Coordinates of N, CA and C and ligand atoms in Angstrom, one line a residue:
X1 N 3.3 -55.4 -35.6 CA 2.6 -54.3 -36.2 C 3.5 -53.7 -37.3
X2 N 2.9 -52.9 -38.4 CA 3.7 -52.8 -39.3 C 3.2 -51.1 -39.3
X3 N 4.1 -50.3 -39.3 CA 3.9 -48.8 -38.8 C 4.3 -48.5 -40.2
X4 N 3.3 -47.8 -40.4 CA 3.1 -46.5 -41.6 C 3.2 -45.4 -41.6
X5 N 3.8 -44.1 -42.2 CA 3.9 -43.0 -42.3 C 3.3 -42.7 -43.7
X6 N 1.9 -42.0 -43.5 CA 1.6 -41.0 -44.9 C 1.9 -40.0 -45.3
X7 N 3.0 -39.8 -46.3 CA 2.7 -38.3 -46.5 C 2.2 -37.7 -47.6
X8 N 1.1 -36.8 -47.5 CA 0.6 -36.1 -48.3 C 0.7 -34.7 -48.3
X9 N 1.0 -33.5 -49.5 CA 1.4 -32.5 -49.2 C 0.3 -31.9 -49.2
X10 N -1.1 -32.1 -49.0 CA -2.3 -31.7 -48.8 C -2.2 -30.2 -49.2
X11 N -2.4 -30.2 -49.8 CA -2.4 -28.0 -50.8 C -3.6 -28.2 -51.6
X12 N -3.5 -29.1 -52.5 CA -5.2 -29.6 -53.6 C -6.3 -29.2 -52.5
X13 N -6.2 -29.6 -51.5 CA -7.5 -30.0 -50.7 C -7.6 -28.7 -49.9
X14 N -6.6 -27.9 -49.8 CA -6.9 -26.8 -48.8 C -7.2 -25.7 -49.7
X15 N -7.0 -25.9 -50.9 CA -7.3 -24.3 -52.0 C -8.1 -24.9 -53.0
X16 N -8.7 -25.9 -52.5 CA -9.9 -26.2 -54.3 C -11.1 -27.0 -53.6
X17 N -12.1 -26.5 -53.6 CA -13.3 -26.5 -52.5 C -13.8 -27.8 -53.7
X18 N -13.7 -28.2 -54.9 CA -14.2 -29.3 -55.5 C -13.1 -30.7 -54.8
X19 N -12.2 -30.0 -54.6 CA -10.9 -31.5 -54.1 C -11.6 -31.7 -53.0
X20 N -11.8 -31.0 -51.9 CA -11.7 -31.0 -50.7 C -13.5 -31.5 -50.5
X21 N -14.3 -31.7 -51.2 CA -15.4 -32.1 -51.4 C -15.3 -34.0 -51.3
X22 N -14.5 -34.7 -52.0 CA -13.9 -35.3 -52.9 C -13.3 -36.1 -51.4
X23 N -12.4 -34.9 -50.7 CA -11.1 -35.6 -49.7 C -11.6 -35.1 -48.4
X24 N -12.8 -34.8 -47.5 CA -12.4 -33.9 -46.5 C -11.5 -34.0 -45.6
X25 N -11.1 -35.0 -45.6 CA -10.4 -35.7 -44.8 C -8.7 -35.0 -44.9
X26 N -8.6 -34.9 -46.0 CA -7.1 -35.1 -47.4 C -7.4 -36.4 -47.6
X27 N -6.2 -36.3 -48.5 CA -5.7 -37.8 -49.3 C -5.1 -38.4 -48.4
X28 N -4.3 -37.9 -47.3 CA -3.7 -38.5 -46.5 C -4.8 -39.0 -45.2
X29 N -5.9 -38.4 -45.1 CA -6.9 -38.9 -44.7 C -7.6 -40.1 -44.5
X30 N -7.9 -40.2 -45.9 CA -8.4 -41.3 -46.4 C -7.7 -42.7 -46.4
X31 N -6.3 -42.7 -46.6 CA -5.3 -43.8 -46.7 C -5.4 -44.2 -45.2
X32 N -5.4 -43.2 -44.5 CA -5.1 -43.9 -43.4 C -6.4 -44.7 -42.5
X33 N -7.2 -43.9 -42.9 CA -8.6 -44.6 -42.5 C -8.9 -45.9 -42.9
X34 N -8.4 -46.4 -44.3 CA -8.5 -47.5 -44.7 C -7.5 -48.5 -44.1
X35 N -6.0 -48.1 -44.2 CA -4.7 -48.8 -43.3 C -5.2 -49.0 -42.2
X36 N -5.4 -48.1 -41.5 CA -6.0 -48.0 -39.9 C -6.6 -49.4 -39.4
X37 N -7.4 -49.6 -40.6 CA -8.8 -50.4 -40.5 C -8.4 -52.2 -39.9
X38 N -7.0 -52.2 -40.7 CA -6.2 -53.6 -40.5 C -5.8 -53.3 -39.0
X39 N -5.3 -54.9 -38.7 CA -5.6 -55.4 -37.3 C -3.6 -54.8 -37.0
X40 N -3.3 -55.3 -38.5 CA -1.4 -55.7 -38.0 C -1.3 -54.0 -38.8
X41 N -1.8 -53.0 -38.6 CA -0.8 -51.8 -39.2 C -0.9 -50.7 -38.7
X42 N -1.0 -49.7 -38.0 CA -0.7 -48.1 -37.5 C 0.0 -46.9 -38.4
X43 N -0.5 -46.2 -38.2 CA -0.4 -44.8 -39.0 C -0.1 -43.9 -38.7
X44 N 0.8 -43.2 -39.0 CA 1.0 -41.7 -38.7 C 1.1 -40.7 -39.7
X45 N 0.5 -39.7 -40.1 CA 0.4 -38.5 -41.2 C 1.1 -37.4 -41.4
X46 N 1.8 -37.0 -42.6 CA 2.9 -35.8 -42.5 C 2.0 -35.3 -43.7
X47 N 1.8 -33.7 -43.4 CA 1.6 -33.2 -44.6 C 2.3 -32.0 -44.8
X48 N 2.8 -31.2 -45.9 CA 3.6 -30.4 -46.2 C 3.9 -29.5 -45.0
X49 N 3.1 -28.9 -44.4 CA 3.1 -27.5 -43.5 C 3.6 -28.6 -42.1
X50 N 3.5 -29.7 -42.0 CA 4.6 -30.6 -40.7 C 5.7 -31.3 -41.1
X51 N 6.5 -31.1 -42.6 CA 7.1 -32.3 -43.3 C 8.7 -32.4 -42.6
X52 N 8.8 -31.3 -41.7 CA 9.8 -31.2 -40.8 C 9.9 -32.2 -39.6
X53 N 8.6 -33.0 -40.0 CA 8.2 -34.1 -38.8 C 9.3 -35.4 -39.3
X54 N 9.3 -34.9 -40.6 CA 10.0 -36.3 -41.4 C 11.5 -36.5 -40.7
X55 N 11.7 -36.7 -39.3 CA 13.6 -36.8 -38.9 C 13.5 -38.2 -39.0
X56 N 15.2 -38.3 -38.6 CA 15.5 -39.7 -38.9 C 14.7 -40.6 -37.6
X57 N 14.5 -39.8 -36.5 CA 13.7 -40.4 -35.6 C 12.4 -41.5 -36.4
X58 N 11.8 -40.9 -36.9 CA 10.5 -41.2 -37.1 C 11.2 -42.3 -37.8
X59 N 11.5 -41.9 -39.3 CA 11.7 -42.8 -39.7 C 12.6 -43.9 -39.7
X60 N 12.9 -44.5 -38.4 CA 13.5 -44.9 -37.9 C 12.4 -46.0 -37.3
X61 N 11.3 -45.5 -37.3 CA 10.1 -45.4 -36.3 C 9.2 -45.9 -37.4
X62 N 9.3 -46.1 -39.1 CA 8.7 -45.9 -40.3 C 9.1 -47.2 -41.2
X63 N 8.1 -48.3 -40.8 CA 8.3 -49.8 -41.3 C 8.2 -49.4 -43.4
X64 N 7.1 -48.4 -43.3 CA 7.0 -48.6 -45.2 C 6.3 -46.8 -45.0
X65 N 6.7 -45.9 -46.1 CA 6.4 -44.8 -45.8 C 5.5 -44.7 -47.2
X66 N 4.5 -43.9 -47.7 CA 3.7 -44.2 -48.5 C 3.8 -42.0 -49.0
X67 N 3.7 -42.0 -50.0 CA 4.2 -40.5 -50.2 C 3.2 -40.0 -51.5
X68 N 2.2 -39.3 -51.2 CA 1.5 -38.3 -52.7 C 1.2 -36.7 -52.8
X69 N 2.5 -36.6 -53.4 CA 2.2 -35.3 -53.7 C 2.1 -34.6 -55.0
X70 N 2.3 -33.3 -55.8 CA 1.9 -33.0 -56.4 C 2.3 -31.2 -56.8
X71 N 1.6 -30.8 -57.0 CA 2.0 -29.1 -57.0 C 3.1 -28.6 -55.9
X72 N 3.9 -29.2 -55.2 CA 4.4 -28.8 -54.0 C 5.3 -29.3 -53.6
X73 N 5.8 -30.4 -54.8 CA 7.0 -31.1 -54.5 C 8.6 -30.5 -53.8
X74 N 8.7 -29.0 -55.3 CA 9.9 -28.4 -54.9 C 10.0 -27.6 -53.7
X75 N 8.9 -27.5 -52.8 CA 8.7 -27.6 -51.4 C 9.0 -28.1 -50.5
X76 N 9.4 -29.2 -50.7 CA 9.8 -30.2 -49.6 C 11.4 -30.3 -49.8
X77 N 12.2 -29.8 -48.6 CA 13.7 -29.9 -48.5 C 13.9 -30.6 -48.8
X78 N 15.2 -30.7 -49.6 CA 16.4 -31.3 -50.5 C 16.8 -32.4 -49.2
X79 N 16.9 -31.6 -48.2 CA 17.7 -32.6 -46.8 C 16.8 -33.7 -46.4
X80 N 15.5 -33.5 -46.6 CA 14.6 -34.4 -46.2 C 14.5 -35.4 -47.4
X81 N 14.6 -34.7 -48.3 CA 14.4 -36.1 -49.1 C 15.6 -37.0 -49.6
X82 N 16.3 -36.3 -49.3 CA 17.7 -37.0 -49.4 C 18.1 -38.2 -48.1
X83 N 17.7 -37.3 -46.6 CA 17.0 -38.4 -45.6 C 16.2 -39.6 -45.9
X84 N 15.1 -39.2 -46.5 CA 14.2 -40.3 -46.9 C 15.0 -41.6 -47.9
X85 N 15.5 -40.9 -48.7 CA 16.6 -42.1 -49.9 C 17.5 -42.7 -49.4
X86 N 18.1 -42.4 -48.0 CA 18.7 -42.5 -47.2 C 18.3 -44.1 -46.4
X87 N 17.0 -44.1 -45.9 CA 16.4 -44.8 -45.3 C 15.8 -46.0 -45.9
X88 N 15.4 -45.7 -47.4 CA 14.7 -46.9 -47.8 C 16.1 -47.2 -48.3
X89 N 17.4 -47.3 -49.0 CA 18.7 -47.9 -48.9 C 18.8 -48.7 -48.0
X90 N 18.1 -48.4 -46.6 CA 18.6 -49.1 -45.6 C 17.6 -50.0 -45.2
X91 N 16.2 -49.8 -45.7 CA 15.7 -51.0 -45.6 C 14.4 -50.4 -45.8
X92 N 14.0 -49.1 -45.6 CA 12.6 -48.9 -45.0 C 11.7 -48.8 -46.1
X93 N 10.4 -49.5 -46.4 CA 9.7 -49.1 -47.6 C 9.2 -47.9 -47.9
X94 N 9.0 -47.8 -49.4 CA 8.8 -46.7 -50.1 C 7.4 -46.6 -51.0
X95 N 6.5 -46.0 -51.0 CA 4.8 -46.4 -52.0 C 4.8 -44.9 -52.5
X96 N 5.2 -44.7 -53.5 CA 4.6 -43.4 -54.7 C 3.4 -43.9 -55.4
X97 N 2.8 -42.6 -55.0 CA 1.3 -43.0 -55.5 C 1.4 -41.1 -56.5
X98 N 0.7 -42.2 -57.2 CA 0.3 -40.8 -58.4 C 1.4 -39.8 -58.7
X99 N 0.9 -38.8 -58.9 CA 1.8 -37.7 -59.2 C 3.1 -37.6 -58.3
X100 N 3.4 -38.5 -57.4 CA 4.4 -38.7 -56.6 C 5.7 -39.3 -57.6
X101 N 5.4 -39.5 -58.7 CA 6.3 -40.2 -59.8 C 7.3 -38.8 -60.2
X102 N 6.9 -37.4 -59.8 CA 8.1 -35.9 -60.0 C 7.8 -35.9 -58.4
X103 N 7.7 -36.9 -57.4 CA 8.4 -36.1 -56.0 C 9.9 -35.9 -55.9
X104 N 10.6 -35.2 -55.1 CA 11.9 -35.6 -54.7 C 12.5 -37.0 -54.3
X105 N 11.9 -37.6 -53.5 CA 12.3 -38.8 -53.3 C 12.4 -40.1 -54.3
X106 N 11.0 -40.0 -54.6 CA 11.2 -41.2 -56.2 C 12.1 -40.9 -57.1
X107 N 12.6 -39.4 -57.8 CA 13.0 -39.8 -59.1 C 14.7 -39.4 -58.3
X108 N 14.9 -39.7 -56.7 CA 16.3 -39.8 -56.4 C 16.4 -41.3 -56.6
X109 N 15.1 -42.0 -56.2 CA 15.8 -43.5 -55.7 C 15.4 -44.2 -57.3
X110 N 14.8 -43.2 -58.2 CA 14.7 -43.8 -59.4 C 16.5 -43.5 -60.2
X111 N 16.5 -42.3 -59.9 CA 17.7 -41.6 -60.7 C 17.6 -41.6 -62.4
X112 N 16.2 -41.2 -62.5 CA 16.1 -41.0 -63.9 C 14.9 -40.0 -63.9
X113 N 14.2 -39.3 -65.0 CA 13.6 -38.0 -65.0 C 12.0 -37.9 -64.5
X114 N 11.4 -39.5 -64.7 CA 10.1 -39.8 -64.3 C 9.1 -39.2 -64.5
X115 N 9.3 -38.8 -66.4 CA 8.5 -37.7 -67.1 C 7.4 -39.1 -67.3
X116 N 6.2 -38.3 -68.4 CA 5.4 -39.1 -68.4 C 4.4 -38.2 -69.7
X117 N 3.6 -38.6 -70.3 CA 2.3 -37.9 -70.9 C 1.0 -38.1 -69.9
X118 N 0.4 -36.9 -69.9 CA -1.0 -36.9 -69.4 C -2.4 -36.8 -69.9
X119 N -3.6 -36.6 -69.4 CA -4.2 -35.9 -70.2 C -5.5 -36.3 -69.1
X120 N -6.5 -35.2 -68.2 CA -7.0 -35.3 -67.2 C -8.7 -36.3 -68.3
X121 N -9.4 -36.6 -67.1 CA -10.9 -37.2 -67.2 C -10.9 -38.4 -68.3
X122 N -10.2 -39.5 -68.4 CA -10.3 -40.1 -69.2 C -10.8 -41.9 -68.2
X123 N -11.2 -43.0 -68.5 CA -11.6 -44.0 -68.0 C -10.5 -44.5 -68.2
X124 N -10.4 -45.6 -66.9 CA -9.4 -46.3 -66.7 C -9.4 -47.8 -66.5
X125 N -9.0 -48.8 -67.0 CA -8.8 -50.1 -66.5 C -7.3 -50.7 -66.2
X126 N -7.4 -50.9 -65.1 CA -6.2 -51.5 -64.6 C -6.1 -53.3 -64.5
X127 N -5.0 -53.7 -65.8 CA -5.1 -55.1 -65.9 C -4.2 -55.7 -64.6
X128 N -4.5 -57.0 -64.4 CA -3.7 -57.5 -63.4 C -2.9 -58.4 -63.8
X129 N -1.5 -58.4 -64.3 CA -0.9 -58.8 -65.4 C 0.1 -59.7 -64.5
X130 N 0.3 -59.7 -63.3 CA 0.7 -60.8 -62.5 C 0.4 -61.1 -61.2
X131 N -0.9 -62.4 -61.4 CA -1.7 -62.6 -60.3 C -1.1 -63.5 -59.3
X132 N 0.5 -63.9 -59.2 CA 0.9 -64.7 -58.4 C 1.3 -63.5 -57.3
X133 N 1.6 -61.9 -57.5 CA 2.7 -61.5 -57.0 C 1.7 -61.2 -55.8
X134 N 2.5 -60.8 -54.7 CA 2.1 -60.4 -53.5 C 1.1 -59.1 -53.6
X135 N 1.3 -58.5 -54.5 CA 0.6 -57.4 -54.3 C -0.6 -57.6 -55.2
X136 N -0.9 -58.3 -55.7 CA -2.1 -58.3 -56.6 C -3.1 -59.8 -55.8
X137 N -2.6 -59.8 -54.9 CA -3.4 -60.7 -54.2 C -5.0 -60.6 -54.1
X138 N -5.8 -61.0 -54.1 CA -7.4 -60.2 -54.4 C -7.9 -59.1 -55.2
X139 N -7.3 -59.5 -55.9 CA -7.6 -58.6 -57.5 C -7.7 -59.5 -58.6
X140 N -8.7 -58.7 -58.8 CA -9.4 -60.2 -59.8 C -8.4 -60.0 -61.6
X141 N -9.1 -60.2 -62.5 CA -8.3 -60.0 -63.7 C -7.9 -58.4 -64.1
X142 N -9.2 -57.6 -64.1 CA -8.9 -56.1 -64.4 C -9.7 -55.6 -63.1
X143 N -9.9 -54.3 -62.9 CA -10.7 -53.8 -62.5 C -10.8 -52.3 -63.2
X144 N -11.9 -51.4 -63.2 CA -12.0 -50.4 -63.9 C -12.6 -49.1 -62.8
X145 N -11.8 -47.9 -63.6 CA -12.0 -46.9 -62.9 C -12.6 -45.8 -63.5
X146 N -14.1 -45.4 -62.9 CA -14.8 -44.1 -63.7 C -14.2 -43.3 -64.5
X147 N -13.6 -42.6 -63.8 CA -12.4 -40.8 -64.1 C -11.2 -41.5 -63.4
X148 N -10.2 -41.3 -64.2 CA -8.5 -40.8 -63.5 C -8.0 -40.3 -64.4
X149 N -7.2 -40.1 -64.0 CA -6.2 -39.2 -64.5 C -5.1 -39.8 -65.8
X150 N -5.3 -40.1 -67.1 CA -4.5 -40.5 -68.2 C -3.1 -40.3 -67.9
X151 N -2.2 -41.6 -67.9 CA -0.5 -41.2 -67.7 C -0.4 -42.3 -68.8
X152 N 0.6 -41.6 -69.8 CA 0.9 -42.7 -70.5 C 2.4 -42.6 -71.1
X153 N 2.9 -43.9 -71.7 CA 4.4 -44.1 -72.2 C 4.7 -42.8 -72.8
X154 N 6.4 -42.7 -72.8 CA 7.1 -43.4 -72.3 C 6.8 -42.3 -70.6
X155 N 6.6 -43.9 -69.7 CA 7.3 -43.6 -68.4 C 9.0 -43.8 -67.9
X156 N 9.4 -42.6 -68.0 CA 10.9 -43.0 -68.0 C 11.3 -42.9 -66.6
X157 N 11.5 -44.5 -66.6 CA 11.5 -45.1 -65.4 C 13.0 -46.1 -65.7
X158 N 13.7 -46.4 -64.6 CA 14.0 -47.9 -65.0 C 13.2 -48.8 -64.7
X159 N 14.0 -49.7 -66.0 CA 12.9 -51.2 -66.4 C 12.6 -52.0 -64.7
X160 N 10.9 -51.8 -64.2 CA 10.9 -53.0 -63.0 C 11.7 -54.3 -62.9
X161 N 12.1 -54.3 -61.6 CA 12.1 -55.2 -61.4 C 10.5 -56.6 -61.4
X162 N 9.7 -55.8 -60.9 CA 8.3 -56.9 -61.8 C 7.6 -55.5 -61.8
X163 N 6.5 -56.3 -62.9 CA 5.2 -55.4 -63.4 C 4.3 -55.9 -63.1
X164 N 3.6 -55.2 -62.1 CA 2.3 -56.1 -61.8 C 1.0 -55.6 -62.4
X165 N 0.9 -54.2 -62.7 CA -0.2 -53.8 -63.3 C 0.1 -53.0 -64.2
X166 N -1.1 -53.2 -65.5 CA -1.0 -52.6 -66.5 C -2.2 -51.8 -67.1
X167 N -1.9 -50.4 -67.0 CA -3.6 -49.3 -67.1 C -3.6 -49.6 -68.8
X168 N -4.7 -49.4 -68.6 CA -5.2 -48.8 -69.9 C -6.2 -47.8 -70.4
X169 N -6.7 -46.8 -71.0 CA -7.4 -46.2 -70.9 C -8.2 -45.4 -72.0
X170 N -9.2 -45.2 -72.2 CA -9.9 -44.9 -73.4 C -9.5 -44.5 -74.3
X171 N -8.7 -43.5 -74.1 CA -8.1 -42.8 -75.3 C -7.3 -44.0 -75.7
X172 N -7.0 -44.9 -75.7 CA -6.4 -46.3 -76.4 C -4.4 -46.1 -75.1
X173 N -4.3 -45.0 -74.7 CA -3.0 -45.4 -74.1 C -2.4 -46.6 -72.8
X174 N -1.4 -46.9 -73.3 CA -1.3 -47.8 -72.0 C 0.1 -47.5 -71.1
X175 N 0.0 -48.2 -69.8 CA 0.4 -47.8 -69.0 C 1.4 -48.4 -67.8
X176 N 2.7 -48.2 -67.4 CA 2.5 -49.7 -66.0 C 2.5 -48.5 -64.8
X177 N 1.3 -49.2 -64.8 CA 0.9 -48.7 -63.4 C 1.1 -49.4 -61.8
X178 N 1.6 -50.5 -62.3 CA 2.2 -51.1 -61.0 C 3.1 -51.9 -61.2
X179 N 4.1 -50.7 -60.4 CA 5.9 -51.3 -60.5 C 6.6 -51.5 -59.5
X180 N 7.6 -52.8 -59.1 CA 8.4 -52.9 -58.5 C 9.9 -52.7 -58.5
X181 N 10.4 -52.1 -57.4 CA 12.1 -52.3 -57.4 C 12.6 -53.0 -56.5
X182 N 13.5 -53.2 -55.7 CA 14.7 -53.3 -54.9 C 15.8 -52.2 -55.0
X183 N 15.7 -51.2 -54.0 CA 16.8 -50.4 -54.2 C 18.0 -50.3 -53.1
X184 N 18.9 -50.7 -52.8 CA 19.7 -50.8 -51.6 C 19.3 -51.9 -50.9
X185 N 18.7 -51.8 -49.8 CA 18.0 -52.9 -48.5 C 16.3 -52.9 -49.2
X186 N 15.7 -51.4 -50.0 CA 14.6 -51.4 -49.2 C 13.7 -51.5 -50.9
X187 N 12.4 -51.8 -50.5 CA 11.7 -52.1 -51.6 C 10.6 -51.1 -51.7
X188 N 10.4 -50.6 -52.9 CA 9.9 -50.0 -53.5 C 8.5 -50.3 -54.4
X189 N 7.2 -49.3 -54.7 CA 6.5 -49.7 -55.3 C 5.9 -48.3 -55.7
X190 N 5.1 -48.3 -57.0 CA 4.9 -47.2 -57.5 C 3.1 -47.4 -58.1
X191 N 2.7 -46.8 -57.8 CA 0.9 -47.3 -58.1 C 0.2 -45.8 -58.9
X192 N -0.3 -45.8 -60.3 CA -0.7 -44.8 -60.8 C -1.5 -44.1 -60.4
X193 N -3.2 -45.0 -60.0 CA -3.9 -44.4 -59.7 C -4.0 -43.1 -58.7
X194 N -4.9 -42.4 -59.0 CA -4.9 -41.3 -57.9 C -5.2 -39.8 -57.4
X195 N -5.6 -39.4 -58.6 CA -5.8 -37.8 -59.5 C -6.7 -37.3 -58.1
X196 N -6.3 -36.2 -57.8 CA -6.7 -35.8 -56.4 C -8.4 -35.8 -56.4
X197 N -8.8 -35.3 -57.8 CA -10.2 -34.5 -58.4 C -11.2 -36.1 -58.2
X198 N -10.6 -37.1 -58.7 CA -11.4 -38.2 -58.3 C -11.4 -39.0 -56.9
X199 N -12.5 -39.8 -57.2 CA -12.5 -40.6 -55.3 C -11.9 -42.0 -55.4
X200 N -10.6 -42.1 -56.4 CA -9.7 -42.9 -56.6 C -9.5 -43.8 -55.3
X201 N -9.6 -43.3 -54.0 CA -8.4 -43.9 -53.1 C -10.0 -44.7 -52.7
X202 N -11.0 -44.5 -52.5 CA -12.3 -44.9 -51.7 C -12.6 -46.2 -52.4
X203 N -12.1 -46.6 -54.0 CA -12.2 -47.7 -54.7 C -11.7 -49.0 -54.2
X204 N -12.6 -49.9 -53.6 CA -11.9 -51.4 -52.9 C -10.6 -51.9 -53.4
X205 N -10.3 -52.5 -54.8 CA -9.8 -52.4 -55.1 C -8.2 -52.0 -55.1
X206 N -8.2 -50.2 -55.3 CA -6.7 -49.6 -54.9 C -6.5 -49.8 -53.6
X207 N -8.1 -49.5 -52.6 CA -7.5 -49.6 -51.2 C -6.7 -51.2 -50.9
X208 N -7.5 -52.3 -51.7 CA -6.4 -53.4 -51.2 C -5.2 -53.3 -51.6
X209 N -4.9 -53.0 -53.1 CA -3.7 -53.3 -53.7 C -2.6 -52.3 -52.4
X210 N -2.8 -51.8 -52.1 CA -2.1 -50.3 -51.2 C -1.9 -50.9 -50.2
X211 N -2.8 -51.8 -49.5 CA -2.7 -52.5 -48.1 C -1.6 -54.0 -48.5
X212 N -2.1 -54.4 -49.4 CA -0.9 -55.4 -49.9 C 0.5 -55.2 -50.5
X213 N 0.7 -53.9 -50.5 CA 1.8 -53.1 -50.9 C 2.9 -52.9 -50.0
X214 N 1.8 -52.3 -49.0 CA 2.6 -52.1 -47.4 C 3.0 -53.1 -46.9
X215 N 2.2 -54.4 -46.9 CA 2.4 -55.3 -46.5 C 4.0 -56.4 -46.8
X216 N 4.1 -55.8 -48.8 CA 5.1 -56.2 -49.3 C 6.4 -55.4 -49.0
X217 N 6.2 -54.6 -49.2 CA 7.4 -53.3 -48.9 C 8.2 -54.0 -47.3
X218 N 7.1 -53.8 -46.5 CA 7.5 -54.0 -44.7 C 9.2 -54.6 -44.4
X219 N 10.1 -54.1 -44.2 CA 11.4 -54.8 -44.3 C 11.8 -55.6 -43.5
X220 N 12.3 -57.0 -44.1 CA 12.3 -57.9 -43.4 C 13.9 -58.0 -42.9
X221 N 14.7 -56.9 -43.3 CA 16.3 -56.8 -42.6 C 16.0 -55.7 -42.9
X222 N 17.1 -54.8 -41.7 CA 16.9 -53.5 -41.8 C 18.5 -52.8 -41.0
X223 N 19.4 -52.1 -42.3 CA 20.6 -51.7 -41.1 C 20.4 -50.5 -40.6
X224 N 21.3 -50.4 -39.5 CA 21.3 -48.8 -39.3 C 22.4 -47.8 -40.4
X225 N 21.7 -46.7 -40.5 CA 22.3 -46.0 -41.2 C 23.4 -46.0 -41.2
X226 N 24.2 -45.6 -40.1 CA 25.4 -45.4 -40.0 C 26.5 -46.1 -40.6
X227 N 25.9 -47.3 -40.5 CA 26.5 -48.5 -40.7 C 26.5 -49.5 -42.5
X228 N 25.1 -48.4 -43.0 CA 24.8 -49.0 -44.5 C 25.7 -48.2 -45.5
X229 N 26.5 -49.2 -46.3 CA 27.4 -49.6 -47.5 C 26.6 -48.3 -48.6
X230 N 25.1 -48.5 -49.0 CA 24.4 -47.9 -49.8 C 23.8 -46.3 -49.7
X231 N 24.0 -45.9 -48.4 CA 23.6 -44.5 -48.2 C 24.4 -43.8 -49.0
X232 N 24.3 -42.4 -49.3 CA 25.6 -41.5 -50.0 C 25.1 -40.3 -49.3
X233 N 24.9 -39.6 -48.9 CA 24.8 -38.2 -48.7 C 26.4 -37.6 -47.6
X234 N 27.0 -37.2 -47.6 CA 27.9 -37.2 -46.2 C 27.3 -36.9 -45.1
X235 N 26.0 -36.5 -44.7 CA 25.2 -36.4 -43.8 C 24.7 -37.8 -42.6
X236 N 24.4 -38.6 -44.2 CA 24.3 -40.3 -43.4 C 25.5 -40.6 -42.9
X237 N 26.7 -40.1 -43.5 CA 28.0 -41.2 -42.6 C 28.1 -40.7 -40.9
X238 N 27.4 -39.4 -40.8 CA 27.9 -38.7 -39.7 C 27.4 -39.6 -38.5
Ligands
LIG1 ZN1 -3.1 -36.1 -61.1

């Protein structure tokens, strides 16, 4: 089985009665309803007001952790996310989705600013610009999305290690919306789609790419902290 942790800092959905129309679930709801649904994967949900749930226990306990948040990032302790960078170093996967590209955790294990341009309600197509890779498995050449959310260059990112998807979207901007790393032990993946306002996650499509994600991320070595070369905080050496 391949054990999942969602976290979503669920605030969109508890103060905006159009989001929460949208999610009733949350966002973290929905992900997991779809994960759930597979035979090899299990779930567990953190959202801001439990993110004290995030110890090393769990994630210890946390084969690929999947993270979307948003207005509420600088909310979430420094110690926890420092924990979290901590862990995928050592092997455990990592899935930023959406506005998760300014969480704490991504732009530590990115270490660069993970600015971006926006611009809300615009159409989306997402090309599939490498159909061998594991994660674009059952994805046909594009697929298109009603409403999301416009993110466009420069994403200051470092350069992927692969690009698997590439947005595009009416206003003519483009996008990579689906990126890989290797960071330490653990692997990383970063997926645009998402905008809380739309019913982005309910789309076949992202729900596979996200199930094939998990699937990739899943670590196939994994050290104990104590013992990994790649951690830094003096908290991990203890
Ligand atoms: Zn958004």
């Amino acid at each position: 089985m391949i054990k999942v942790t969602v976290y979503n800092e669920y605030v969109h959905e508890l103060e905006d009665a159009a989001v929460a129309a949208v999610y009733p679930k949350g966002i973290h709801g929905c992900i997991a309803d779809f994960l759930g649904a597979n035979e090899d994967i299990t779930v567990k949900t953190v959202t801001l007001s439990t993110v004290e749930e995030l110890t090393d226990e769990l994630l210890y306990d946390t084969d690929v952790l999947i993270w979307w948040g948003h207005m509420a990032h600088h909310r979430v302790p420094d110690e926890i996310a420092e924990r979290v960078y901590n862990h995928v170093m050592c092997g455990m996967g990592f899935i930023a989705l959406h506005s998760a590209h300014f969480s704490k955790p991504f732009t530590r294990l990115m270490g660069t600013t993970c600015s971006l341009c926006w611009r809300e309600g615009d159409r989306e197509r997402v090309w599939n610009i490498m159909p061998s890779h594991p994660i674009a498995q059952g994805i046909g050449n594009c697929f298109e999305i009603p409403e999301e959310e416009m993110y466009g260059e420069r994403f200051d990112i470092p350069t992927p290690d692969e690009l698997v998807f590439l947005g595009w979207f009416k206003g003519g901007e483009v996008f990579r919306s689906g990126c890989c790393w290797s960071k330490g032990l653990g692997r990383i993946f970063y997926f645009q789609p998402g905008h809380e306002s739309n019913p982005t996650f309910f789309i076949p499509e992202v729900q596979r790419i996200i199930t094939n994600a998990v699937r990739w991320a899943k670590p196939l070595y994994r050290q104990e902290k104590i013992d990994c070369p790649w951690t830094e905080s003096p908290e991990a050496k203890l």
